[in-house]
């Protein structure tokens, strides 16, 4: 039996913003001052390479924040930034890339631009929230996207990005967003997990661009790999990744089992399933729960285990096949 994920979640003290921390021989971290309930203490930007001199790579320059960019450029003063690696195009990860590239002339890497489906889904969520008389930004902290970012080099799964003294393998890890990439640093057996696996929280899967079946496949694949440390964008490092990933998988599997059990008695809508499964949970959280149930239903539909009428959208009625 896997330990419940809630018992494995990690915390850390807020950082001193603007201060770069050496977290391993090759890795420094600088946290941007954009704390929120989606970003924890803020975006952790990583600098990979020697502490002084030589070449370095930067992973996720972060939000468009002048103080953060200034501190980042200050940290790499006297070094050559050869690569900027982007995990994905949410607004807390990629927007500062333009300023850092302008200052360093580094080459940018990422899976590709912000996905169209994510743009449409974000607009749709805002429309529904306004219709319902709610604050459109209240539960959509990461839903907007950085539609300006286009990587110089579009990477695909298993691509290698090599620098002077560091080597990354790219892992395409859709789920949180379809253009998500994790970067594995061979020299330190470390996986930079972006928002795919985070120590402080489970990951939001905003359907339909976010895909729970892809996400779970991506998690299962991590169990076949040999990295010993995960460094997520938000929150502390995960130094025992295997039990952590197994619990994440078990957590989602348990939720899917609950949905399948509920649908086995009668067809359901998101609203009826949330009312069933989350009866004991504060109603304020039901909207977020609905988003999670929707991701599960779409995963069931995409893998042929459920059908939706009339269309697989948030208003549909779902039936097991
Ligand atoms: Zn994100």
CSV table of C-alpha atoms and ligand atoms in Angstrom, one decimal:
chain,number,residue,atom,x,y,z
A,1,UNK,CA,0.0,0.0,0.0
A,2,UNK,CA,1.4,3.4,-1.0
A,3,UNK,CA,1.6,6.1,1.6
A,4,UNK,CA,-1.1,8.8,0.9
A,5,UNK,CA,0.4,11.6,-1.0
A,6,UNK,CA,-0.8,14.1,1.6
A,7,UNK,CA,1.6,12.5,4.0
A,8,UNK,CA,4.6,12.9,1.6
A,9,UNK,CA,4.1,16.5,0.6
A,10,UNK,CA,7.0,18.7,1.5
A,11,UNK,CA,7.4,22.3,2.7
A,12,UNK,CA,10.2,24.8,3.0
A,13,UNK,CA,10.7,28.2,4.5
A,14,UNK,CA,10.1,31.2,2.3
A,15,UNK,CA,13.4,32.1,0.5
A,16,UNK,CA,15.2,35.4,0.7
A,17,UNK,CA,14.1,36.9,-2.6
A,18,UNK,CA,17.0,38.1,-4.8
A,19,UNK,CA,19.5,35.8,-3.1
A,20,UNK,CA,20.9,32.9,-5.1
A,21,UNK,CA,21.3,29.6,-3.3
A,22,UNK,CA,23.9,27.0,-4.3
A,23,UNK,CA,21.8,23.8,-4.0
A,24,UNK,CA,24.4,21.3,-5.4
A,25,UNK,CA,27.8,21.4,-7.0
A,26,UNK,CA,26.4,22.3,-10.4
A,27,UNK,CA,23.1,23.9,-9.5
A,28,UNK,CA,22.0,27.3,-8.1
A,29,UNK,CA,18.4,28.4,-7.5
A,30,UNK,CA,16.9,31.9,-7.4
A,31,UNK,CA,13.2,32.2,-6.4
A,32,UNK,CA,11.1,34.9,-8.0
A,33,UNK,CA,8.9,37.0,-5.7
A,34,UNK,CA,5.6,35.7,-7.2
A,35,UNK,CA,4.2,33.6,-4.4
A,36,UNK,CA,0.6,32.4,-4.7
A,37,UNK,CA,-1.5,29.4,-4.1
A,38,UNK,CA,-0.4,28.0,-7.5
A,39,UNK,CA,3.3,28.9,-7.2
A,40,UNK,CA,4.0,28.3,-3.5
A,41,UNK,CA,6.8,30.7,-2.5
A,42,UNK,CA,7.4,31.6,-6.2
A,43,UNK,CA,9.1,30.4,-9.3
A,44,UNK,CA,12.5,28.7,-8.8
A,45,UNK,CA,14.8,29.5,-11.6
A,46,UNK,CA,17.8,27.2,-11.9
A,47,UNK,CA,21.3,28.0,-13.1
A,48,UNK,CA,23.3,24.9,-14.1
A,49,UNK,CA,27.1,25.0,-14.4
A,50,UNK,CA,30.1,26.0,-12.4
A,51,UNK,CA,29.5,28.6,-9.6
A,52,UNK,CA,31.8,31.1,-11.2
A,53,UNK,CA,33.3,31.4,-14.7
A,54,UNK,CA,32.6,29.2,-17.7
A,55,UNK,CA,29.4,28.3,-19.4
A,56,UNK,CA,26.0,27.9,-17.7
A,57,UNK,CA,22.4,27.0,-18.7
A,58,UNK,CA,19.3,28.6,-17.2
A,59,UNK,CA,16.1,26.6,-16.6
A,60,UNK,CA,12.8,28.6,-16.6
A,61,UNK,CA,13.8,32.3,-16.3
A,62,UNK,CA,10.4,32.9,-14.7
A,63,UNK,CA,7.7,35.6,-14.7
A,64,UNK,CA,8.2,39.0,-16.3
A,65,UNK,CA,9.6,40.5,-13.2
A,66,UNK,CA,12.4,43.2,-13.4
A,67,UNK,CA,13.9,42.5,-10.0
A,68,UNK,CA,14.1,38.7,-10.7
A,69,UNK,CA,15.7,39.2,-14.1
A,70,UNK,CA,18.2,41.7,-12.6
A,71,UNK,CA,19.1,39.3,-9.8
A,72,UNK,CA,19.4,36.4,-12.3
A,73,UNK,CA,21.7,38.4,-14.7
A,74,UNK,CA,23.8,39.5,-11.7
A,75,UNK,CA,24.2,35.8,-10.6
A,76,UNK,CA,25.7,34.9,-14.0
A,77,UNK,CA,27.9,37.9,-14.3
A,78,UNK,CA,31.3,36.8,-15.7
A,79,UNK,CA,29.8,33.6,-17.1
A,80,UNK,CA,28.5,32.7,-20.5
A,81,UNK,CA,24.8,31.7,-20.6
A,82,UNK,CA,24.8,29.2,-23.5
A,83,UNK,CA,21.3,27.7,-23.1
A,84,UNK,CA,17.9,28.7,-21.7
A,85,UNK,CA,15.6,25.7,-21.2
A,86,UNK,CA,11.9,26.1,-20.8
A,87,UNK,CA,9.7,23.5,-19.1
A,88,UNK,CA,6.4,25.0,-20.4
A,89,UNK,CA,4.7,28.2,-21.3
A,90,UNK,CA,2.7,29.2,-18.2
A,91,UNK,CA,3.1,32.8,-17.2
A,92,UNK,CA,5.3,32.0,-14.1
A,93,UNK,CA,7.8,30.0,-16.2
A,94,UNK,CA,8.7,31.5,-19.6
A,95,UNK,CA,8.0,35.2,-19.9
A,96,UNK,CA,11.4,36.4,-18.6
A,97,UNK,CA,13.1,34.4,-21.3
A,98,UNK,CA,12.9,37.4,-23.7
A,99,UNK,CA,14.8,39.7,-21.3
A,100,UNK,CA,17.4,37.1,-20.4
A,101,UNK,CA,18.0,36.2,-24.0
A,102,UNK,CA,18.3,39.8,-25.0
A,103,UNK,CA,21.0,40.3,-22.3
A,104,UNK,CA,22.9,37.0,-22.9
A,105,UNK,CA,22.3,36.0,-26.5
A,106,UNK,CA,21.7,32.4,-25.3
A,107,UNK,CA,19.8,29.9,-27.4
A,108,UNK,CA,16.3,29.0,-26.1
A,109,UNK,CA,14.9,25.4,-26.0
A,110,UNK,CA,11.4,24.2,-25.4
A,111,UNK,CA,8.8,21.8,-26.8
A,112,UNK,CA,7.0,24.6,-28.7
A,113,UNK,CA,4.7,27.6,-28.4
A,114,UNK,CA,1.8,27.8,-26.0
A,115,UNK,CA,-0.9,25.3,-27.2
A,116,UNK,CA,-4.0,26.6,-28.9
A,117,UNK,CA,-6.3,24.3,-26.9
A,118,UNK,CA,-5.0,25.8,-23.7
A,119,UNK,CA,-5.7,29.4,-25.0
A,120,UNK,CA,-9.3,28.4,-25.9
A,121,UNK,CA,-9.9,26.5,-22.6
A,122,UNK,CA,-8.7,29.6,-20.7
A,123,UNK,CA,-11.0,31.9,-22.6
A,124,UNK,CA,-13.9,29.5,-22.0
A,125,UNK,CA,-13.2,29.3,-18.2
A,126,UNK,CA,-13.2,33.1,-18.0
A,127,UNK,CA,-16.5,33.3,-20.0
A,128,UNK,CA,-18.1,30.7,-17.7
A,129,UNK,CA,-16.9,32.5,-14.6
A,130,UNK,CA,-18.2,35.9,-15.8
A,131,UNK,CA,-21.5,34.3,-16.7
A,132,UNK,CA,-21.7,32.8,-13.2
A,133,UNK,CA,-20.9,36.2,-11.7
A,134,UNK,CA,-17.6,35.0,-10.3
A,135,UNK,CA,-14.0,36.4,-10.3
A,136,UNK,CA,-12.6,35.0,-13.5
A,137,UNK,CA,-9.1,34.8,-12.2
A,138,UNK,CA,-10.0,33.2,-8.9
A,139,UNK,CA,-9.3,29.5,-9.7
A,140,UNK,CA,-7.3,29.9,-12.8
A,141,UNK,CA,-3.9,31.1,-11.5
A,142,UNK,CA,-1.8,29.2,-14.1
A,143,UNK,CA,-4.4,28.9,-16.8
A,144,UNK,CA,-3.3,31.8,-18.9
A,145,UNK,CA,-0.4,31.3,-21.1
A,146,UNK,CA,2.8,33.0,-22.5
A,147,UNK,CA,1.8,33.1,-26.1
A,148,UNK,CA,4.8,35.2,-27.0
A,149,UNK,CA,7.4,32.5,-26.3
A,150,UNK,CA,8.7,30.5,-29.3
A,151,UNK,CA,11.8,28.4,-28.7
A,152,UNK,CA,14.9,28.8,-30.9
A,153,UNK,CA,15.2,25.1,-30.8
A,154,UNK,CA,12.1,22.9,-30.6
A,155,UNK,CA,13.0,19.8,-28.6
A,156,UNK,CA,11.4,16.4,-28.7
A,157,UNK,CA,11.4,13.5,-26.3
A,158,UNK,CA,14.9,12.1,-25.6
A,159,UNK,CA,16.8,15.0,-27.3
A,160,UNK,CA,20.1,15.8,-25.7
A,161,UNK,CA,21.1,19.4,-25.0
A,162,UNK,CA,24.8,19.4,-24.2
A,163,UNK,CA,26.8,22.3,-22.7
A,164,UNK,CA,30.4,22.6,-21.4
A,165,UNK,CA,30.3,20.5,-18.3
A,166,UNK,CA,26.6,19.6,-18.2
A,167,UNK,CA,24.3,17.4,-20.3
A,168,UNK,CA,20.5,17.4,-20.4
A,169,UNK,CA,18.1,14.8,-21.7
A,170,UNK,CA,14.7,16.2,-22.6
A,171,UNK,CA,11.6,14.3,-21.4
A,172,UNK,CA,8.4,15.3,-23.1
A,173,UNK,CA,5.9,15.1,-20.2
A,174,UNK,CA,2.4,16.3,-21.3
A,175,UNK,CA,-0.4,16.4,-18.7
A,176,UNK,CA,-0.1,19.7,-16.8
A,177,UNK,CA,0.1,21.2,-20.3
A,178,UNK,CA,0.8,19.5,-23.7
A,179,UNK,CA,4.2,21.3,-24.2
A,180,UNK,CA,5.7,20.4,-20.9
A,181,UNK,CA,9.3,19.1,-20.8
A,182,UNK,CA,11.4,17.8,-17.9
A,183,UNK,CA,15.2,18.1,-18.2
A,184,UNK,CA,17.5,15.3,-16.8
A,185,UNK,CA,20.9,16.5,-15.8
A,186,UNK,CA,23.2,13.5,-16.3
A,187,UNK,CA,26.1,14.8,-14.2
A,188,UNK,CA,24.0,14.9,-11.0
A,189,UNK,CA,21.3,12.3,-11.7
A,190,UNK,CA,18.8,15.1,-11.2
A,191,UNK,CA,15.5,15.7,-13.0
A,192,UNK,CA,14.2,19.2,-13.3
A,193,UNK,CA,10.5,18.4,-13.2
A,194,UNK,CA,8.9,21.8,-13.8
A,195,UNK,CA,5.3,21.5,-12.7
A,196,UNK,CA,5.1,17.8,-13.7
A,197,UNK,CA,6.0,16.6,-10.2
A,198,UNK,CA,6.1,19.1,-7.3
A,199,UNK,CA,7.0,18.4,-3.7
A,200,UNK,CA,4.7,20.8,-2.1
A,201,UNK,CA,1.5,20.1,-4.0
A,202,UNK,CA,-0.2,17.8,-6.6
A,203,UNK,CA,-0.3,19.1,-10.1
A,204,UNK,CA,-3.3,20.8,-11.7
A,205,UNK,CA,-4.4,19.1,-15.0
A,206,UNK,CA,-6.4,21.7,-16.8
A,207,UNK,CA,-8.4,19.7,-19.4
A,208,UNK,CA,-8.8,19.5,-22.3
A,209,UNK,CA,-5.2,20.5,-23.2
A,210,UNK,CA,-4.0,19.1,-19.9
A,211,UNK,CA,-4.4,15.3,-20.3
A,212,UNK,CA,-4.6,13.0,-17.3
A,213,UNK,CA,-3.9,9.8,-19.3
A,214,UNK,CA,-0.7,11.4,-20.6
A,215,UNK,CA,0.1,12.7,-17.2
A,216,UNK,CA,-0.2,9.3,-15.5
A,217,UNK,CA,1.8,7.6,-18.4
A,218,UNK,CA,4.5,10.3,-17.8
A,219,UNK,CA,4.5,9.5,-14.1
A,220,UNK,CA,4.7,5.7,-14.6
A,221,UNK,CA,7.6,6.3,-17.0
A,222,UNK,CA,9.5,8.2,-14.3
A,223,UNK,CA,9.5,5.0,-12.2
A,224,UNK,CA,11.6,3.3,-14.9
A,225,UNK,CA,14.3,6.0,-14.7
A,226,UNK,CA,17.3,6.4,-12.5
A,227,UNK,CA,17.3,10.1,-11.3
A,228,UNK,CA,17.8,10.3,-7.6
A,229,UNK,CA,16.8,13.9,-7.0
A,230,UNK,CA,13.9,15.9,-8.5
A,231,UNK,CA,14.1,19.7,-8.6
A,232,UNK,CA,10.6,21.2,-9.3
A,233,UNK,CA,10.0,24.8,-10.2
A,234,UNK,CA,8.0,25.4,-7.1
A,235,UNK,CA,9.0,24.2,-3.6
A,236,UNK,CA,11.8,22.0,-2.3
A,237,UNK,CA,13.7,19.2,-4.0
A,238,UNK,CA,12.3,15.7,-3.8
A,239,UNK,CA,15.1,13.4,-2.6
A,240,UNK,CA,13.1,10.2,-2.5
A,241,UNK,CA,11.3,10.4,-5.8
A,242,UNK,CA,10.2,6.8,-6.2
A,243,UNK,CA,7.8,6.5,-3.3
A,244,UNK,CA,6.6,10.0,-4.1
A,245,UNK,CA,5.7,9.2,-7.7
A,246,UNK,CA,4.1,6.0,-6.7
A,247,UNK,CA,1.8,7.9,-4.3
A,248,UNK,CA,0.9,10.4,-6.9
A,249,UNK,CA,-0.1,7.6,-9.2
A,250,UNK,CA,-2.1,5.9,-6.5
A,251,UNK,CA,-3.8,9.1,-5.6
A,252,UNK,CA,-5.1,9.6,-9.2
A,253,UNK,CA,-5.9,5.9,-9.5
A,254,UNK,CA,-8.1,6.1,-6.3
A,255,UNK,CA,-9.9,9.1,-7.7
A,256,UNK,CA,-10.5,7.4,-11.0
A,257,UNK,CA,-11.8,4.3,-9.2
A,258,UNK,CA,-14.3,6.5,-7.3
A,259,UNK,CA,-15.6,8.0,-10.5
A,260,UNK,CA,-15.9,4.6,-12.2
A,261,UNK,CA,-17.7,3.2,-9.2
A,262,UNK,CA,-20.2,6.2,-9.2
A,263,UNK,CA,-20.8,5.9,-13.0
A,264,UNK,CA,-21.3,2.1,-12.7
A,265,UNK,CA,-24.6,2.8,-10.9
A,266,UNK,CA,-25.9,5.5,-13.3
A,267,UNK,CA,-24.7,8.0,-15.9
A,268,UNK,CA,-23.4,11.2,-14.3
A,269,UNK,CA,-22.5,14.8,-14.9
A,270,UNK,CA,-19.5,16.6,-13.4
A,271,UNK,CA,-21.9,18.3,-10.9
A,272,UNK,CA,-23.5,15.0,-9.8
A,273,UNK,CA,-20.1,13.2,-9.5
A,274,UNK,CA,-18.7,16.1,-7.4
A,275,UNK,CA,-21.7,16.0,-5.2
A,276,UNK,CA,-21.2,12.2,-4.7
A,277,UNK,CA,-17.5,12.0,-4.3
A,278,UNK,CA,-16.7,15.3,-2.6
A,279,UNK,CA,-19.8,15.3,-0.3
A,280,UNK,CA,-17.5,15.6,2.8
A,281,UNK,CA,-15.4,18.4,1.3
A,282,UNK,CA,-16.0,22.2,1.7
A,283,UNK,CA,-18.2,23.5,-1.1
A,284,UNK,CA,-15.7,26.2,-1.8
A,285,UNK,CA,-13.4,23.5,-3.2
A,286,UNK,CA,-16.1,22.0,-5.4
A,287,UNK,CA,-15.2,24.0,-8.4
A,288,UNK,CA,-11.5,22.9,-8.3
A,289,UNK,CA,-12.9,19.3,-7.7
A,290,UNK,CA,-15.0,19.7,-10.8
A,291,UNK,CA,-11.9,20.5,-12.9
A,292,UNK,CA,-10.2,17.4,-11.6
A,293,UNK,CA,-13.3,15.2,-12.2
A,294,UNK,CA,-13.4,16.6,-15.8
A,295,UNK,CA,-9.8,15.7,-16.4
A,296,UNK,CA,-10.6,12.1,-15.2
A,297,UNK,CA,-13.7,11.9,-17.4
A,298,UNK,CA,-11.9,13.0,-20.5
A,299,UNK,CA,-9.1,10.5,-19.8
A,300,UNK,CA,-11.8,7.7,-19.5
A,301,UNK,CA,-13.4,9.0,-22.8
A,302,UNK,CA,-10.0,9.2,-24.6
A,303,UNK,CA,-9.1,5.7,-23.6
A,304,UNK,CA,-12.5,4.3,-24.7
A,305,UNK,CA,-13.9,3.6,-21.2
A,306,UNK,CA,-16.6,6.2,-21.1
A,307,UNK,CA,-18.7,8.1,-23.6
A,308,UNK,CA,-20.1,11.7,-23.3
A,309,UNK,CA,-23.4,13.1,-24.6
A,310,UNK,CA,-23.9,15.2,-26.5
A,311,UNK,CA,-20.2,16.3,-26.5
A,312,UNK,CA,-17.2,15.6,-24.2
A,313,UNK,CA,-17.4,19.0,-22.5
A,314,UNK,CA,-18.0,20.3,-19.0
A,315,UNK,CA,-21.8,20.1,-19.4
A,316,UNK,CA,-21.9,16.5,-20.7
A,317,UNK,CA,-23.5,13.4,-19.3
A,318,UNK,CA,-21.0,10.6,-19.0
A,319,UNK,CA,-21.7,6.8,-19.3
A,320,UNK,CA,-19.3,3.9,-18.9
A,321,UNK,CA,-18.9,1.8,-22.0
B,1,LIG,ZN1,2.5,25.4,-15.0
